[in-house]
mmCIF file of C-alpha atoms in Angstrom:
data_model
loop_
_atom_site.group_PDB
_atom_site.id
_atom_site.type_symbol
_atom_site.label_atom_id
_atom_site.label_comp_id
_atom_site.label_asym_id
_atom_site.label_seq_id
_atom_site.Cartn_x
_atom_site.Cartn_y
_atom_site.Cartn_z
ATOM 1 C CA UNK A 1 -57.954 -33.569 -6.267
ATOM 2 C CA UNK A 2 -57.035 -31.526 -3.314
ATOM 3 C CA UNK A 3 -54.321 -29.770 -5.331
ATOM 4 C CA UNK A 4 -56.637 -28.806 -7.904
ATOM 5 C CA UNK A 5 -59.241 -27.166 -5.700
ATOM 6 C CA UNK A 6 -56.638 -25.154 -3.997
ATOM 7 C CA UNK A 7 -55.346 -24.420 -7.068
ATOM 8 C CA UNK A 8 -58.814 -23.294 -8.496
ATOM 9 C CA UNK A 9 -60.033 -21.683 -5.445
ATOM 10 C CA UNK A 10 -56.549 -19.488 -4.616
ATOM 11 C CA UNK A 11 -56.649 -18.865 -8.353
ATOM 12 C CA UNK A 12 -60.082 -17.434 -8.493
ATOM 13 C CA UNK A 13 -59.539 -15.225 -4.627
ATOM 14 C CA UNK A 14 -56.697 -13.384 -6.405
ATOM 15 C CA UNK A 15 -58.244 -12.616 -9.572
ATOM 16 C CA UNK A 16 -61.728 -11.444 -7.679
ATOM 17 C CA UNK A 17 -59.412 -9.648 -5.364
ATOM 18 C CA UNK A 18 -57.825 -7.382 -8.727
ATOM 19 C CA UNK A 19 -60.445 -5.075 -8.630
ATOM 20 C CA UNK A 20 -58.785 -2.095 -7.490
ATOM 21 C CA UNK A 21 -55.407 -0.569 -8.773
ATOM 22 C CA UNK A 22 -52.622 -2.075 -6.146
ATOM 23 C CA UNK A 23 -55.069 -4.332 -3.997
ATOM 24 C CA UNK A 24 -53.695 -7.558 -5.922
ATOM 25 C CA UNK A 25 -50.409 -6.362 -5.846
ATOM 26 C CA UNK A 26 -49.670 -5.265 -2.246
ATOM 27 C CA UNK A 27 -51.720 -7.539 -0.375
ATOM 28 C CA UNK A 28 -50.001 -10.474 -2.186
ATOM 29 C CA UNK A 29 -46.193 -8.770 -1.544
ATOM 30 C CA UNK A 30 -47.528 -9.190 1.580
ATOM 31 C CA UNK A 31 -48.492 -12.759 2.070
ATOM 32 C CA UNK A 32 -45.794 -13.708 -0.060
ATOM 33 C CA UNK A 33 -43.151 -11.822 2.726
ATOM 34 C CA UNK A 34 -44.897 -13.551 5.164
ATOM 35 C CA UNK A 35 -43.838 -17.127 2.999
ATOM 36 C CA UNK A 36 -40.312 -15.743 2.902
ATOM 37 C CA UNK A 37 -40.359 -15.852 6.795
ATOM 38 C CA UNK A 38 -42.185 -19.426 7.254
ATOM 39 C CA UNK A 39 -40.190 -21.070 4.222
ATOM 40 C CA UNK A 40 -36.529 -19.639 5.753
ATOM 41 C CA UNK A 41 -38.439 -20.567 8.799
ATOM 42 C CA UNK A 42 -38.523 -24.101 8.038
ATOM 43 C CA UNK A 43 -35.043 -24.165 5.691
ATOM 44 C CA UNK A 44 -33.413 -23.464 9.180
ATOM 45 C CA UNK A 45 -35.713 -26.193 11.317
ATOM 46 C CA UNK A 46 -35.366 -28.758 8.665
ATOM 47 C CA UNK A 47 -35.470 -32.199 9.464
ATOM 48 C CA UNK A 48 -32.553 -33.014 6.412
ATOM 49 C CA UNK A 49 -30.054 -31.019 8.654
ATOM 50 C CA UNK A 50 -31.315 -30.417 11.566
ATOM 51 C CA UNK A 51 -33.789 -33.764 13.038
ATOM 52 C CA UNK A 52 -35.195 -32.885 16.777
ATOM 53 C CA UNK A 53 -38.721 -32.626 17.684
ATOM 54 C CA UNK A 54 -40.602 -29.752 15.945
ATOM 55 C CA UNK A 55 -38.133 -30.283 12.501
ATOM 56 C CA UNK A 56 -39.640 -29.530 9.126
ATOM 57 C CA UNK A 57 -39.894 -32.092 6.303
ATOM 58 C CA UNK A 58 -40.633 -29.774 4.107
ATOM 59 C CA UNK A 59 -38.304 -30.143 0.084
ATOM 60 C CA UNK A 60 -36.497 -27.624 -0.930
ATOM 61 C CA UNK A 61 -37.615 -25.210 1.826
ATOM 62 C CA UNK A 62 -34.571 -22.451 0.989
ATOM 63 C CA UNK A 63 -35.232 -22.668 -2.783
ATOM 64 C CA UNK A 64 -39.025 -22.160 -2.034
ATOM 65 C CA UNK A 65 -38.200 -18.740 0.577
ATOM 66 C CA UNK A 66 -36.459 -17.365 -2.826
ATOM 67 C CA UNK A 67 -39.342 -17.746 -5.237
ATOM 68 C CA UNK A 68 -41.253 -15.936 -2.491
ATOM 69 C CA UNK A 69 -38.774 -13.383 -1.892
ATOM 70 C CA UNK A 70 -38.669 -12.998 -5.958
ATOM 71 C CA UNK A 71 -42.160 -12.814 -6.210
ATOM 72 C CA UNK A 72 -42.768 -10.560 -3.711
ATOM 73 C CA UNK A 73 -40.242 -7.971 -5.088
ATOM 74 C CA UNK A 74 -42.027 -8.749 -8.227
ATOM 75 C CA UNK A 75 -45.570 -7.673 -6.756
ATOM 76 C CA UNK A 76 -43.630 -4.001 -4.999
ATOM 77 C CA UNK A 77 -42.146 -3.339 -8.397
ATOM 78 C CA UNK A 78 -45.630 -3.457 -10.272
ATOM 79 C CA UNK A 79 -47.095 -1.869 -7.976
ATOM 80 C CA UNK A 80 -44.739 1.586 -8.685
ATOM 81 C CA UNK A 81 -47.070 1.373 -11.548
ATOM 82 C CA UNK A 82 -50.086 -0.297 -10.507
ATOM 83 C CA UNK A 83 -50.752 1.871 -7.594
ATOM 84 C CA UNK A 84 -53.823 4.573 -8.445
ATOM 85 C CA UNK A 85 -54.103 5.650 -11.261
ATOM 86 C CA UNK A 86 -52.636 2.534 -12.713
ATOM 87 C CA UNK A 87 -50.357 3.126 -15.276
ATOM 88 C CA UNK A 88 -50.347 -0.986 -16.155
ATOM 89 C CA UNK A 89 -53.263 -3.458 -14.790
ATOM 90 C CA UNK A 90 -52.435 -6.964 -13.846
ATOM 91 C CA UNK A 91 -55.418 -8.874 -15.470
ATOM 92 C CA UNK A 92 -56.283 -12.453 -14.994
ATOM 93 C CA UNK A 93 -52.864 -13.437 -16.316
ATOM 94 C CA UNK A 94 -50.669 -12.052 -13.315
ATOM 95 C CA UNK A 95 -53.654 -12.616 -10.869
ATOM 96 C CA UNK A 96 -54.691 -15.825 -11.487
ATOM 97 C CA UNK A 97 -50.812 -16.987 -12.006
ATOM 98 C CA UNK A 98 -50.281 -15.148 -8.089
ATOM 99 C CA UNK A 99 -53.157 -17.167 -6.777
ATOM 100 C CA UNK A 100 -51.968 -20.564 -8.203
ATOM 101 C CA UNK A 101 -48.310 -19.530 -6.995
ATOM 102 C CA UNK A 102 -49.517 -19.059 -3.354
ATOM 103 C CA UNK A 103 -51.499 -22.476 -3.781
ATOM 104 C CA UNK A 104 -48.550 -24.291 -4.333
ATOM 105 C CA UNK A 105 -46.419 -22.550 -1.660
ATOM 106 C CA UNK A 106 -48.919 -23.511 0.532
ATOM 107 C CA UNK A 107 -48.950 -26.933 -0.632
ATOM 108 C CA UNK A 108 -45.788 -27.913 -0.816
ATOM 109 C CA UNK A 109 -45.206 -26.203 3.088
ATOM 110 C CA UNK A 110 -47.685 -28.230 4.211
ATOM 111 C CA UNK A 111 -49.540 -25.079 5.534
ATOM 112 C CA UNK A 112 -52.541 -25.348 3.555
ATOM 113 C CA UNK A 113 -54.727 -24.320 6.795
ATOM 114 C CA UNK A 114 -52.685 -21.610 7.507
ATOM 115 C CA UNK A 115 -53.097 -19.661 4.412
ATOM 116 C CA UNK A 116 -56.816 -19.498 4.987
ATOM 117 C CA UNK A 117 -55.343 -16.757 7.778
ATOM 118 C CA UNK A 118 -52.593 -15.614 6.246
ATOM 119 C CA UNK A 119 -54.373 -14.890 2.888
ATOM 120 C CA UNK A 120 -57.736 -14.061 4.594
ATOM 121 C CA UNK A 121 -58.020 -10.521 2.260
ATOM 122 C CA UNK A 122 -58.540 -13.380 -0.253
ATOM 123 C CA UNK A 123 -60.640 -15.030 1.658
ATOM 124 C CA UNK A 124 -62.369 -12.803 2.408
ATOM 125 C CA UNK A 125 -63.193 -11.394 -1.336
ATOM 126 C CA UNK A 126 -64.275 -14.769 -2.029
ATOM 127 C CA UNK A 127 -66.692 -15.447 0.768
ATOM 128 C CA UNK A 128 -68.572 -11.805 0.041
ATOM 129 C CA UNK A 129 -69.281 -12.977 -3.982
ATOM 130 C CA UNK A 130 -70.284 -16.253 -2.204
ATOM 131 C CA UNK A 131 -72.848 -14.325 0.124
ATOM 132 C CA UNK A 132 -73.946 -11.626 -2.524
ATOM 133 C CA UNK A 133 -74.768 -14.828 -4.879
ATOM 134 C CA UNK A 134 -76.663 -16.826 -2.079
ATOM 135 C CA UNK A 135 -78.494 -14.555 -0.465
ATOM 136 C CA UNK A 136 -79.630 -13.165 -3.872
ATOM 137 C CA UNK A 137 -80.733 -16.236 -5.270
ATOM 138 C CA UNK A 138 -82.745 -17.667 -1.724
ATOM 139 C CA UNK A 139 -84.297 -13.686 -0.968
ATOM 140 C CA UNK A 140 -84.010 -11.963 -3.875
ATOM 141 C CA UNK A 141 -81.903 -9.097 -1.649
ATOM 142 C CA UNK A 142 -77.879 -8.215 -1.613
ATOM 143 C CA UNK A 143 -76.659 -7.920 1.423
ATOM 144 C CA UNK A 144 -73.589 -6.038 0.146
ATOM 145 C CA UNK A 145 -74.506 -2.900 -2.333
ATOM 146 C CA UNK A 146 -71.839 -4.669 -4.814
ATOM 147 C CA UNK A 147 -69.095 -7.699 -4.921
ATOM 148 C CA UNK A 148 -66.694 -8.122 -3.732
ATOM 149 C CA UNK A 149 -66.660 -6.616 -1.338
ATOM 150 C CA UNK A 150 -63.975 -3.914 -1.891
ATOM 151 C CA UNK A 151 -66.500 -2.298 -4.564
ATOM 152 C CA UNK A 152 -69.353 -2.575 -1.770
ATOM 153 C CA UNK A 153 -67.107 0.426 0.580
ATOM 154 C CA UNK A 154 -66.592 2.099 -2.771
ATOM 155 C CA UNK A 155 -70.358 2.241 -3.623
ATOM 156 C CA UNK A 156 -70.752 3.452 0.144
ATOM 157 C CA UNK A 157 -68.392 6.543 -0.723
ATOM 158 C CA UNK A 158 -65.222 5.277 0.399
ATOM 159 C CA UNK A 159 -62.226 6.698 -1.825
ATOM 160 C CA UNK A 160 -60.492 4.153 -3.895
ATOM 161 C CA UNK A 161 -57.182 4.650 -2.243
ATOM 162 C CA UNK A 162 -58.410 4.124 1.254
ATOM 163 C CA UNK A 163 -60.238 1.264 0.533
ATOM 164 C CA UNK A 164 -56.701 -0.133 -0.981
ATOM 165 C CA UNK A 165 -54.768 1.208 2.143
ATOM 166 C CA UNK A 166 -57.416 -0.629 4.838
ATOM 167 C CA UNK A 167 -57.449 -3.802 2.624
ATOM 168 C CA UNK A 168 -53.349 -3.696 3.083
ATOM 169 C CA UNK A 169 -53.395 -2.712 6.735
ATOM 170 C CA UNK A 170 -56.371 -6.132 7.435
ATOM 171 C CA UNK A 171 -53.778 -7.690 5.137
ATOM 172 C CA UNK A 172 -50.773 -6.915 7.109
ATOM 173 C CA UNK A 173 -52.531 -7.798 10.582
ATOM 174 C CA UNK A 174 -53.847 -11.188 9.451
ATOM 175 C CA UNK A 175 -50.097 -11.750 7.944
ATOM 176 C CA UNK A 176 -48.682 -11.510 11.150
ATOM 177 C CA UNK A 177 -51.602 -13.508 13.310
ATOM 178 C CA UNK A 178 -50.362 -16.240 10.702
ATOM 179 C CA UNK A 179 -46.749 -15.992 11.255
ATOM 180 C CA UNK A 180 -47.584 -16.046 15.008
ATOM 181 C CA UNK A 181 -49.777 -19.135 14.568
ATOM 182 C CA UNK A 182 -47.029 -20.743 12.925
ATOM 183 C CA UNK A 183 -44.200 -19.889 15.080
ATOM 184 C CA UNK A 184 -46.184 -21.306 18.155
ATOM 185 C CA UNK A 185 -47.461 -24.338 16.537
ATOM 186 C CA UNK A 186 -43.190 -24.945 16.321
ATOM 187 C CA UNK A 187 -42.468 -24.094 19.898
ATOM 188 C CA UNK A 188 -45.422 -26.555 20.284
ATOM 189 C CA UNK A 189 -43.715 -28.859 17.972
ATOM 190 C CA UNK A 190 -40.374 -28.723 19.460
ATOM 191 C CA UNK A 191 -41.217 -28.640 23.176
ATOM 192 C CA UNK A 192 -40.010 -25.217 23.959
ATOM 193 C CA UNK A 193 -43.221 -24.142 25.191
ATOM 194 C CA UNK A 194 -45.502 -26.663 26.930
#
């Protein structure tokens, strides 16, 4: 069961988050290069080779920092032509086949907590349709002028390109608060730092 609600809800963040032409795209080359770092992360602390206090028992952890590191390659490459004006459009296909990807990476790393920070631009989208929708139906008002909440900044004037490039850079800084989370929950773990 828990599977299939991340798998729905991760699903359904990416594909609100495709909005704009190279949101989708670079915030999720993003959170997937911060995956390549946690997944080599926990290839080289694994408890298979390597079993002291703060190990990882974690399958396949090296194979699993590849598919990242392929599917974040993946994401820069489409966005050469996805970046405004789009040339090609992901659609629900490649976003809601992202979001189930990054559901089962965070799965099977047993950092399903985690990737509420890491992926937080995703997050983020999500909780705004989920406000919009509530608030609407209990006061009859929208808190946001549209959802989600990337179109709200465009309907205040922003340009499409900075609202991409802000998105990215909130993207980016959560990324690394989640890497940081993670490498301190190890030297936790391990009993470097105490």
């Amino acid at each position: 069961i828990m599977v299939c609600l991340l798998v729905v809800a991760w699903s359904n963040a990416v594909n609100l988050t495709d909005g704009l032409d190279g949101l989708a795209a670079g915030s999720m080359s993003l959170v997937l290069g911060a995956y390549v770092i946690i997944t080599f992360w926990q290839y080289r602390n694994a408890c298979a080779t390597n079993p002291e206090a703060g190990c990882y028992n974690v399958r396949d952890p090296l194979d699993l920092a590849l598919v990242c590191a392929a599917a974040a390659a993946a994401c820069i490459g489409f966005l050469w032509w996805n970046a405004a004006p789009a040339k090609i459009f992901m659609g629900d296909t490649g976003s809601l086949a992202l979001g189930g990807l990054i559901a089962g990476l965070s799965f099977v790393t047993k950092t399903e907590l985690l990737m509420v920070i890491i992926g937080f631009i995703f997050v983020l989208e999500v909780a705004s349709v989920a406000i919009q929708i509530a608030a609407f139906q209990t006061t009859g008002k929208r808190p946001f002028r549209m959802a989600p909440i990337h179109h709200h900044f465009e309907a205040k004037g922003w340009a499409e390109t900075a609202v991409v490039i802000r998105f990215w850079l909130l993207a980016g800084i959560f990324n690394m608060l989640g890497s940081a989370i993670f490498y301190s929950d190890w030297l936790m773990q391990s009993g470097v730092m105490r």
